Coordinates of C-alpha atoms and ligand atoms in Angstrom, one line a residue:
X1 CA -30.0 -39.5 3.4
X2 CA -31.6 -42.0 1.1
X3 CA -29.9 -45.2 0.1
X4 CA -31.3 -45.1 -3.4
X5 CA -29.5 -43.8 -6.4
X6 CA -31.3 -42.1 -9.3
X7 CA -30.7 -44.9 -11.7
X8 CA -31.9 -47.5 -9.1
X9 CA -35.0 -45.4 -8.6
X10 CA -35.6 -45.3 -12.3
X11 CA -35.2 -49.1 -12.4
X12 CA -37.7 -49.5 -9.6
X13 CA -40.3 -47.4 -11.3
X14 CA -39.6 -49.1 -14.6
X15 CA -39.9 -52.5 -13.0
X16 CA -43.5 -52.1 -11.9
X17 CA -45.0 -55.4 -13.2
X18 CA -48.4 -53.9 -13.6
X19 CA -47.3 -51.9 -16.6
X20 CA -48.8 -48.9 -14.8
X21 CA -47.2 -46.2 -12.7
X22 CA -46.8 -47.6 -9.2
X23 CA -47.2 -44.1 -7.8
X24 CA -50.7 -43.8 -9.2
X25 CA -53.4 -45.2 -6.9
X26 CA -56.2 -47.4 -8.3
X27 CA -59.6 -46.6 -7.1
X28 CA -61.4 -49.2 -5.0
X29 CA -64.8 -49.2 -3.4
X30 CA -65.4 -50.5 0.1
X31 CA -68.0 -53.3 -0.3
X32 CA -68.0 -54.7 3.3
X33 CA -66.7 -53.4 6.6
X34 CA -66.3 -55.8 9.6
X35 CA -65.5 -54.6 13.1
X36 CA -62.8 -57.0 14.4
X37 CA -62.2 -55.3 17.8
X38 CA -62.9 -52.0 19.4
X39 CA -60.4 -50.2 17.1
X40 CA -59.7 -52.6 14.3
X41 CA -61.7 -53.1 11.1
X42 CA -61.5 -55.4 8.1
X43 CA -62.4 -53.8 4.8
X44 CA -63.3 -55.7 1.7
X45 CA -62.6 -53.7 -1.5
X46 CA -63.6 -54.1 -5.1
X47 CA -61.8 -52.3 -8.0
X48 CA -63.4 -49.4 -9.8
X49 CA -60.3 -49.0 -12.1
X50 CA -58.0 -51.7 -13.5
X51 CA -57.3 -54.0 -10.5
X52 CA -53.8 -54.0 -9.0
X53 CA -51.8 -57.2 -9.9
X54 CA -52.2 -60.4 -7.8
X55 CA -50.3 -60.3 -4.5
X56 CA -48.3 -62.9 -2.6
X57 CA -49.0 -63.3 1.2
X58 CA -46.8 -61.0 3.2
X59 CA -46.9 -58.1 0.7
X60 CA -48.5 -54.8 1.4
X61 CA -50.4 -52.0 -0.4
X62 CA -50.3 -48.3 0.1
X63 CA -53.9 -47.3 1.0
X64 CA -54.9 -43.7 0.3
X65 CA -57.6 -42.0 2.2
X66 CA -58.2 -39.2 -0.3
X67 CA -57.5 -35.8 1.2
X68 CA -56.0 -37.3 4.4
X69 CA -53.0 -39.4 3.4
X70 CA -51.5 -42.7 2.5
X71 CA -50.2 -45.6 4.7
X72 CA -48.8 -49.1 4.2
X73 CA -51.2 -51.9 5.1
X74 CA -50.7 -55.6 4.6
X75 CA -53.0 -57.8 2.5
X76 CA -55.0 -59.9 4.9
X77 CA -57.2 -61.8 2.4
X78 CA -57.1 -64.9 0.4
X79 CA -54.5 -64.5 -2.4
X80 CA -56.5 -66.6 -4.8
X81 CA -59.5 -64.2 -4.7
X82 CA -58.0 -61.6 -7.0
X83 CA -61.3 -59.8 -7.6
X84 CA -61.5 -58.6 -4.0
X85 CA -58.9 -57.1 -1.7
X86 CA -59.0 -57.5 2.0
X87 CA -57.2 -55.3 4.6
X88 CA -57.3 -55.2 8.3
X89 CA -56.5 -51.9 9.9
X90 CA -56.0 -50.7 13.5
X91 CA -57.0 -47.1 14.0
X92 CA -53.9 -45.4 15.5
X93 CA -53.9 -42.0 13.8
X94 CA -55.2 -39.7 11.1
X95 CA -54.9 -42.0 8.0
X96 CA -55.8 -45.3 9.6
X97 CA -58.7 -43.5 11.4
X98 CA -60.1 -42.3 8.1
X99 CA -59.7 -45.7 6.4
X100 CA -61.3 -47.5 9.4
X101 CA -64.2 -45.1 9.2
X102 CA -64.8 -45.7 5.5
X103 CA -68.3 -47.3 5.1
X104 CA -69.5 -49.5 2.2
X105 CA -69.7 -47.3 -0.9
X106 CA -66.7 -45.1 0.1
X107 CA -63.8 -44.9 -2.4
X108 CA -60.2 -45.3 -1.4
X109 CA -56.9 -45.4 -3.4
X110 CA -54.7 -48.5 -3.6
X111 CA -51.1 -48.9 -4.9
X112 CA -49.3 -52.1 -4.9
X113 CA -48.7 -54.9 -4.2
X114 CA -45.2 -54.0 -2.9
X115 CA -42.4 -55.7 -1.0
X116 CA -41.3 -59.2 -0.3
X117 CA -43.6 -62.1 0.6
X118 CA -43.5 -64.9 3.1
X119 CA -42.4 -67.1 0.1
X120 CA -44.5 -70.2 1.0
X121 CA -43.4 -71.9 -2.2
X122 CA -39.9 -72.3 -0.8
X123 CA -41.3 -74.1 2.3
X124 CA -42.8 -77.1 0.5
X125 CA -42.4 -80.3 2.5
X126 CA -41.8 -78.4 5.8
X127 CA -43.7 -77.8 9.0
X128 CA -45.1 -74.2 8.8
X129 CA -45.2 -72.3 12.1
X130 CA -47.1 -69.0 12.0
X131 CA -46.5 -66.8 15.1
X132 CA -48.6 -63.7 15.4
X133 CA -48.7 -60.9 17.9
X134 CA -52.0 -58.9 17.8
X135 CA -52.7 -57.4 14.4
X136 CA -49.7 -59.3 13.1
X137 CA -52.2 -62.0 12.4
X138 CA -53.4 -60.0 9.4
X139 CA -50.5 -60.7 7.0
X140 CA -50.2 -64.2 8.4
X141 CA -53.9 -64.9 7.7
X142 CA -53.2 -64.6 3.9
X143 CA -50.3 -67.1 4.2
X144 CA -52.4 -69.5 6.3
X145 CA -55.2 -69.4 3.8
X146 CA -52.8 -70.2 1.0
X147 CA -51.2 -73.0 2.9
X148 CA -54.7 -74.5 3.7
X149 CA -55.6 -74.3 0.0
X150 CA -52.5 -76.4 -0.8
X151 CA -52.5 -78.5 2.3
X152 CA -50.9 -81.5 0.7
X153 CA -47.7 -79.5 0.1
X154 CA -46.8 -79.0 3.8
X155 CA -46.4 -81.1 6.9
X156 CA -47.7 -79.7 10.2
X157 CA -49.4 -76.3 10.3
X158 CA -49.1 -74.5 13.6
X159 CA -50.5 -71.1 14.5
X160 CA -49.4 -69.5 17.8
X161 CA -51.2 -66.3 18.5
X162 CA -50.7 -63.8 21.3
X163 CA -53.0 -60.8 22.1
X164 CA -53.1 -58.4 25.0
X165 CA -56.5 -59.5 26.3
X166 CA -59.4 -61.6 25.0
X167 CA -61.2 -58.5 23.6
X168 CA -58.3 -58.0 21.2
X169 CA -58.9 -61.3 19.4
X170 CA -59.7 -60.7 15.7
X171 CA -60.7 -63.1 12.9
X172 CA -62.7 -65.0 15.4
X173 CA -64.6 -67.0 12.8
X174 CA -61.4 -68.1 11.1
X175 CA -59.8 -69.0 14.5
X176 CA -62.8 -71.2 15.3
X177 CA -62.8 -72.9 11.9
X178 CA -59.0 -73.5 12.0
X179 CA -59.2 -74.9 15.5
X180 CA -61.8 -77.3 14.2
X181 CA -59.4 -78.7 11.6
X182 CA -57.7 -82.0 12.7
X183 CA -54.5 -81.1 10.8
X184 CA -53.9 -77.6 12.1
X185 CA -52.7 -76.8 15.7
X186 CA -53.9 -73.4 17.0
X187 CA -52.7 -72.1 20.3
X188 CA -53.9 -68.8 21.7
X189 CA -52.6 -66.9 24.7
X190 CA -53.4 -63.5 26.2
X191 CA -51.1 -61.3 28.1
X192 CA -53.8 -60.6 30.7
X193 CA -56.8 -62.9 31.4
X194 CA -60.3 -61.7 31.9
X195 CA -63.5 -63.1 33.4
X196 CA -64.6 -66.0 31.3
X197 CA -61.2 -66.6 29.7
X198 CA -60.2 -70.2 30.2
X199 CA -57.3 -70.3 27.8
X200 CA -53.6 -69.7 28.2
X201 CA -52.2 -66.5 29.9
X202 CA -48.7 -65.3 29.1
X203 CA -46.8 -63.8 26.2
X204 CA -46.7 -65.7 22.9
X205 CA -43.2 -66.9 23.4
X206 CA -44.4 -69.1 26.3
X207 CA -46.2 -71.2 23.7
X208 CA -42.9 -72.0 21.9
X209 CA -41.4 -74.8 24.0
X210 CA -44.4 -77.1 23.7
X211 CA -45.5 -76.1 20.2
X212 CA -45.9 -79.3 18.0
X213 CA -43.3 -78.8 15.2
X214 CA -40.0 -80.3 14.3
X215 CA -37.3 -77.6 14.5
X216 CA -35.2 -79.6 12.0
X217 CA -37.9 -79.3 9.4
X218 CA -39.8 -76.1 10.3
X219 CA -40.1 -72.8 8.6
X220 CA -41.4 -70.0 10.9
X221 CA -43.3 -66.9 9.9
X222 CA -43.5 -64.2 12.5
X223 CA -45.3 -60.9 12.6
X224 CA -46.0 -58.6 15.5
X225 CA -44.5 -55.7 17.5
X226 CA -40.7 -55.4 17.2
X227 CA -40.0 -56.6 20.8
X228 CA -42.1 -59.7 20.1
X229 CA -40.1 -60.3 16.9
X230 CA -36.9 -60.3 18.8
X231 CA -38.0 -62.6 21.6
X232 CA -39.8 -65.0 19.2
X233 CA -36.8 -65.3 16.9
X234 CA -34.7 -66.0 20.0
X235 CA -37.1 -68.6 21.2
X236 CA -37.2 -70.3 17.8
X237 CA -33.4 -70.3 17.7
X238 CA -33.3 -71.9 21.1
X239 CA -35.6 -74.6 19.8
X240 CA -33.2 -75.2 17.0
X241 CA -34.8 -73.5 14.0
X242 CA -32.0 -72.1 11.8
X243 CA -32.0 -68.4 11.3
X244 CA -32.5 -68.8 7.5
X245 CA -35.8 -70.6 8.2
X246 CA -37.2 -67.9 10.5
X247 CA -39.0 -65.1 8.5
X248 CA -40.0 -61.9 10.2
X249 CA -42.1 -59.1 8.9
X250 CA -41.0 -55.7 10.1
X251 CA -42.5 -52.2 9.9
X252 CA -41.1 -48.7 9.3
X253 CA -42.9 -45.5 8.4
X254 CA -43.3 -45.3 4.6
X255 CA -44.0 -42.6 2.0
X256 CA -43.5 -43.9 -1.5
X257 CA -43.6 -47.7 -0.9
X258 CA -41.4 -48.4 -3.9
X259 CA -37.8 -47.6 -2.8
X260 CA -37.7 -44.0 -3.9
X261 CA -37.8 -41.7 -0.9
X262 CA -35.7 -43.4 1.7
X263 CA -38.3 -42.9 4.4
X264 CA -38.3 -46.6 5.4
X265 CA -34.5 -47.0 5.6
X266 CA -33.4 -49.5 8.2
X267 CA -29.6 -49.5 8.2
X268 CA -28.5 -50.6 4.7
X269 CA -32.0 -51.8 3.6
X270 CA -35.2 -50.1 2.5
X271 CA -38.1 -52.0 4.2
X272 CA -40.6 -51.2 1.4
X273 CA -38.3 -52.7 -1.2
X274 CA -36.1 -55.3 0.5
X275 CA -38.8 -56.2 3.1
X276 CA -41.1 -56.2 4.9
X277 CA -40.4 -59.9 5.2
X278 CA -36.7 -60.7 6.0
X279 CA -35.0 -63.8 7.2
X280 CA -33.7 -63.6 10.7
X281 CA -30.0 -64.0 9.7
X282 CA -30.5 -60.8 7.6
X283 CA -32.6 -58.9 10.1
X284 CA -30.9 -59.7 13.4
X285 CA -28.1 -57.1 13.1
X286 CA -30.7 -54.5 12.2
X287 CA -33.3 -55.0 14.9
X288 CA -31.5 -52.5 17.2
X289 CA -31.6 -49.7 14.5
X290 CA -34.0 -47.1 15.7
X291 CA -36.6 -45.6 13.2
X292 CA -35.6 -42.5 11.4
Ligands
FAD1 C1 -45.3 -53.1 5.6 C2 -46.3 -52.6 6.6 C3 -47.5 -53.3 6.8 C4 -48.4 -52.8 7.7 N1 -49.6 -53.5 7.8 C5 -50.6 -53.0 8.6 C6 -51.8 -53.7 8.7 O1 -52.1 -54.7 8.1 N2 -52.7 -53.2 9.6 C7 -52.5 -52.0 10.3 O2 -53.4 -51.6 11.1 N3 -51.3 -51.4 10.3 C8 -50.3 -51.9 9.4 N4 -49.2 -51.2 9.4 C9 -48.9 -50.0 10.2 C10 -49.6 -48.8 9.6 O3 -49.0 -48.5 8.4 C11 -49.5 -47.6 10.6 O4 -50.3 -47.8 11.7 C12 -49.9 -46.3 9.9 O5 -48.9 -45.9 9.0 C13 -50.2 -45.2 10.9 O6 -50.6 -44.0 10.2 P1 -51.6 -43.0 10.7 O7 -51.6 -41.8 9.9 O8 -53.0 -43.6 11.0 O9 -51.1 -42.7 12.2 P2 -49.9 -41.7 12.5 O10 -50.5 -40.4 13.0 O11 -48.8 -41.7 11.5 O12 -49.3 -42.5 13.8 C14 -50.0 -42.8 14.9 C15 -49.2 -43.6 15.9 O13 -48.8 -44.9 15.2 C16 -47.4 -45.0 15.2 N5 -47.0 -45.5 13.9 C17 -47.0 -44.9 12.7 N6 -46.6 -45.8 11.7 C18 -46.3 -46.9 12.3 C19 -45.7 -48.2 11.9 N7 -45.4 -48.4 10.6 N8 -45.5 -49.1 12.8 C20 -45.8 -48.9 14.1 N9 -46.3 -47.7 14.6 C21 -46.5 -46.8 13.7 C22 -46.9 -43.6 15.3 O14 -45.6 -43.5 15.9 C23 -47.9 -43.0 16.3 O15 -47.6 -43.3 17.6 C24 -48.2 -51.6 8.5 C25 -47.0 -51.0 8.3 C26 -46.0 -51.4 7.4 C27 -44.8 -50.7 7.2
FES2 S1 -38.1 -45.8 0.1 FE1 -39.9 -44.7 0.2 S2 -41.1 -45.8 1.6 FE2 -39.4 -47.0 1.3

């Protein structure tokens, strides 16, 4: 059963701020493709039609591999670069497989941007703590790039990243450059070490107790697998970060992306419309709801 009434659906379609039908994909051409890991690719896209409206970090787009299908994928690029879109995709199935395989020159469809953002503007004057599990770094990268471009607005910037093993590290160039900045703390850990790995070993929550931020003044942004979200939110709470200042990005299977089909229902909310970014006080009671 869908949680959306017909009039609410009409409102949603009518509220598309692009002035265009949010169900109609805009054609974009792949201009660059970078292999991040064995199964993960970053695609840089340029518009062939009217570009989609500017996005805020944390929002997602529906990417359409023509003839195969459509999936929700976060924006991973710099939000100030409106002329080019950047997405980072892991090949887990038919659609992500087709999108990952798209070479420069290939045309794909893009609808969006949709959903809630990390809302960095409401975090002015705070310590920002970005906590990523694996490909969860993709939507956080956009937020970090925005925070770095407005560095004077925030206090400490901290990135805690956990990946399964060193081969799974993506955005390596960014990580090197952020590590080199004197006013950004970057801590990386791997679940399992490997020959040559001299960094931390352990899940990302093991970084929390020592992470250099002030819980009384921090806003945390968390993206990763659902189990990681639960334990990270718990760890942040234990350090004293209030639930309203812990923001989590969650995932559900999606079809329409705009609150019409009910496919992404999570208890009383639709993840595509009310999320994907939720504050912990709102999401905590829903984290046990299984996907439909
Ligand atoms: C808001 C949002 C943002 C996302 N951002 C990204 C991103 O930046 N990069 C990225 O690679 N992926 C992202 N995803 C996940 C991506 O949408 C799924 O991997 C994709 O829908 C899988 O489709 P498929 O046809 O390739 O695989 P399918 O054949 O549909 O599924 C293959 C496997 O992946 C699992 N799966 C499918 N959908 C999801 C999902 N939403 N979450 C977890 N597991 C899933 C299935 O259970 C199955 O085991 C995001 C999802 C959401 C909801
Ligand atoms: S209501 Fe259709 S995907 Fe959310």
